[in-house]
Coordinates of N, CA and C in Angstrom, one line a residue:
M1 N 118.3 59.1 200.6 CA 117.9 58.1 199.6 C 118.5 56.7 199.9
D2 N 117.7 55.8 199.9 CA 118.1 54.5 200.1 C 118.9 53.6 199.2
I3 N 119.6 52.6 199.4 CA 120.4 51.8 198.5 C 119.8 51.4 197.2
K4 N 118.5 51.0 197.3 CA 117.9 50.4 196.2 C 117.6 51.5 195.3
T5 N 117.3 52.5 195.7 CA 117.2 53.8 194.8 C 118.4 54.3 194.2
K6 N 119.5 54.5 194.9 CA 120.7 54.7 194.5 C 121.1 53.7 193.2
I7 N 121.0 52.6 193.7 CA 121.5 51.5 192.5 C 120.6 51.8 191.3
G8 N 119.3 51.8 191.6 CA 118.5 51.9 190.4 C 118.6 53.2 189.6
N9 N 119.1 54.2 190.2 CA 119.4 55.5 189.4 C 120.8 55.2 188.7
R10 N 121.7 54.6 189.3 CA 123.0 54.3 188.7 C 122.9 53.6 187.4
I11 N 122.0 52.5 187.4 CA 121.6 51.6 186.5 C 120.9 52.4 185.3
R12 N 120.0 53.2 185.6 CA 119.3 54.0 184.6 C 120.3 55.0 183.9
E13 N 121.1 55.7 184.8 CA 122.1 56.6 184.4 C 123.1 55.7 183.2
L14 N 123.6 54.7 183.6 CA 124.5 53.9 182.7 C 123.6 53.5 181.4
R15 N 122.6 53.2 181.5 CA 121.7 52.5 180.4 C 121.6 53.6 179.4
H16 N 121.1 54.8 179.9 CA 120.9 56.1 179.1 C 122.1 56.6 178.3
D17 N 123.4 56.5 179.1 CA 124.7 56.8 178.6 C 125.0 56.0 177.3
R18 N 124.4 54.8 177.5 CA 124.7 53.9 176.1 C 123.5 53.7 175.4
D19 N 122.8 54.6 175.4 CA 121.3 54.8 174.5 C 120.5 53.7 174.4
L20 N 120.6 52.8 175.4 CA 119.7 51.6 175.3 C 118.4 51.6 176.0
S21 N 117.3 51.0 175.4 CA 116.0 51.0 175.9 C 116.0 49.9 177.1
Q22 N 115.2 49.9 177.8 CA 115.0 48.9 179.0 C 115.1 47.5 178.3
E23 N 114.4 47.4 177.3 CA 114.1 46.1 176.6 C 115.5 45.6 176.0
E24 N 116.1 46.6 175.4 CA 117.4 46.2 175.1 C 118.5 45.8 176.1
F25 N 118.6 46.5 177.1 CA 119.1 46.3 178.0 C 119.0 44.9 179.0
A26 N 117.6 44.8 178.9 CA 117.4 43.3 179.6 C 117.9 42.3 178.8
H27 N 117.6 42.4 177.4 CA 118.0 41.3 176.9 C 119.6 41.1 176.9
L28 N 120.4 42.1 177.0 CA 121.9 42.0 177.1 C 122.2 41.2 178.4
C29 N 121.3 41.6 179.3 CA 121.6 40.9 180.7 C 121.0 39.5 180.9
G30 N 120.1 39.3 180.3 CA 119.3 37.9 180.1 C 118.1 38.1 181.3
L31 N 117.7 39.2 181.5 CA 116.5 39.5 182.6 C 115.6 40.0 181.9
D32 N 114.4 40.1 182.6 CA 113.0 40.6 182.2 C 113.0 42.0 182.1
R33 N 112.4 42.6 181.1 CA 112.2 44.2 181.1 C 111.7 44.7 182.2
T34 N 110.6 44.2 182.5 CA 109.9 44.5 183.8 C 110.8 44.7 185.0
Y35 N 111.6 43.5 185.2 CA 112.6 43.4 186.3 C 113.4 44.5 186.4
I36 N 113.7 45.1 185.3 CA 114.9 46.0 185.0 C 114.1 47.5 185.3
A37 N 112.9 47.5 184.8 CA 112.0 48.7 185.2 C 112.0 48.9 186.7
S38 N 111.6 47.8 187.4 CA 111.3 47.8 188.9 C 112.8 48.1 189.8
I39 N 113.8 47.5 189.0 CA 115.1 48.0 189.8 C 115.3 49.3 189.6
E40 N 115.4 50.0 188.4 CA 115.5 51.6 188.3 C 114.5 52.3 189.1
L41 N 113.3 51.9 189.4 CA 112.5 52.6 190.5 C 112.8 52.3 191.8
G42 N 113.7 51.6 192.2 CA 114.2 51.0 193.6 C 113.1 50.5 194.2
K43 N 112.5 49.6 193.5 CA 111.3 48.5 194.1 C 111.9 47.3 194.3
R44 N 113.0 46.9 193.8 CA 113.6 45.5 194.1 C 114.8 45.6 195.0
N45 N 115.1 44.5 195.8 CA 116.2 44.2 196.5 C 116.8 43.3 195.6
V46 N 118.0 43.7 194.6 CA 118.5 42.9 193.6 C 119.5 42.1 194.3
S47 N 119.6 40.7 193.8 CA 120.5 39.8 194.3 C 121.8 40.1 193.6
L48 N 123.0 39.6 194.3 CA 124.3 39.8 193.7 C 124.4 39.3 192.5
V49 N 123.7 38.0 192.2 CA 123.8 37.3 191.0 C 123.3 38.1 189.9
N50 N 122.2 38.8 190.0 CA 121.6 39.5 189.0 C 122.3 41.0 189.0
L51 N 122.8 41.5 190.2 CA 123.7 42.6 189.9 C 125.0 42.4 189.1
E52 N 125.4 41.1 189.1 CA 126.6 40.8 188.2 C 126.2 40.5 186.8
K53 N 125.0 40.0 186.6 CA 124.4 40.0 185.3 C 124.6 41.5 184.6
I54 N 124.0 42.4 185.4 CA 123.7 43.9 185.0 C 124.9 44.5 184.7
A55 N 126.0 44.2 185.6 CA 127.5 44.8 185.1 C 128.0 44.1 183.9
K56 N 127.8 42.9 183.7 CA 128.1 42.1 182.5 C 127.3 42.7 181.4
G57 N 126.2 43.0 181.6 CA 125.4 43.8 180.5 C 126.1 44.9 180.0
F58 N 126.4 45.8 180.8 CA 127.3 47.0 180.7 C 128.5 46.9 180.3
G59 N 129.2 45.7 180.5 CA 130.6 45.5 180.2 C 131.6 46.0 181.1
I60 N 131.2 45.9 182.3 CA 131.8 46.8 183.5 C 132.1 45.7 184.7
S61 N 132.9 46.1 185.6 CA 133.0 45.3 186.9 C 131.8 45.7 187.7
L62 N 131.7 44.8 188.8 CA 130.9 45.4 189.8 C 131.3 46.5 190.5
S63 N 132.5 46.8 190.8 CA 133.1 47.8 191.5 C 132.7 49.2 190.8
R64 N 132.9 49.0 189.5 CA 132.3 50.4 188.5 C 130.8 50.4 188.7
L65 N 130.2 49.6 188.8 CA 128.8 49.8 188.9 C 128.4 50.4 190.2
F66 N 129.2 50.2 191.3 CA 128.9 50.7 192.5 C 129.5 52.2 192.9
K67 N 130.3 52.5 191.9 CA 131.1 53.7 192.0 C 130.3 54.9 192.3
D68 N 130.9 55.5 193.2 CA 129.9 57.0 193.7 C 128.9 56.8 194.2
L69 N 128.4 55.5 194.8 CA 127.3 55.3 195.4 C 127.3 55.6 197.2

């Protein structure tokens, strides 16, 4: 499994754990819902800036976002 797929799966897992829709989560991050969807599918090479927005949307550190990858 490549890193894009691993990150996407991790983000989907964290989002589901918090009972958030893609739209709700995208709003928390300041990103578009379709962008979140493509990340979760492993189709995006996500920038560090957007990974930081995603971590902040979850209220976690970048290191916790990458935990167990």
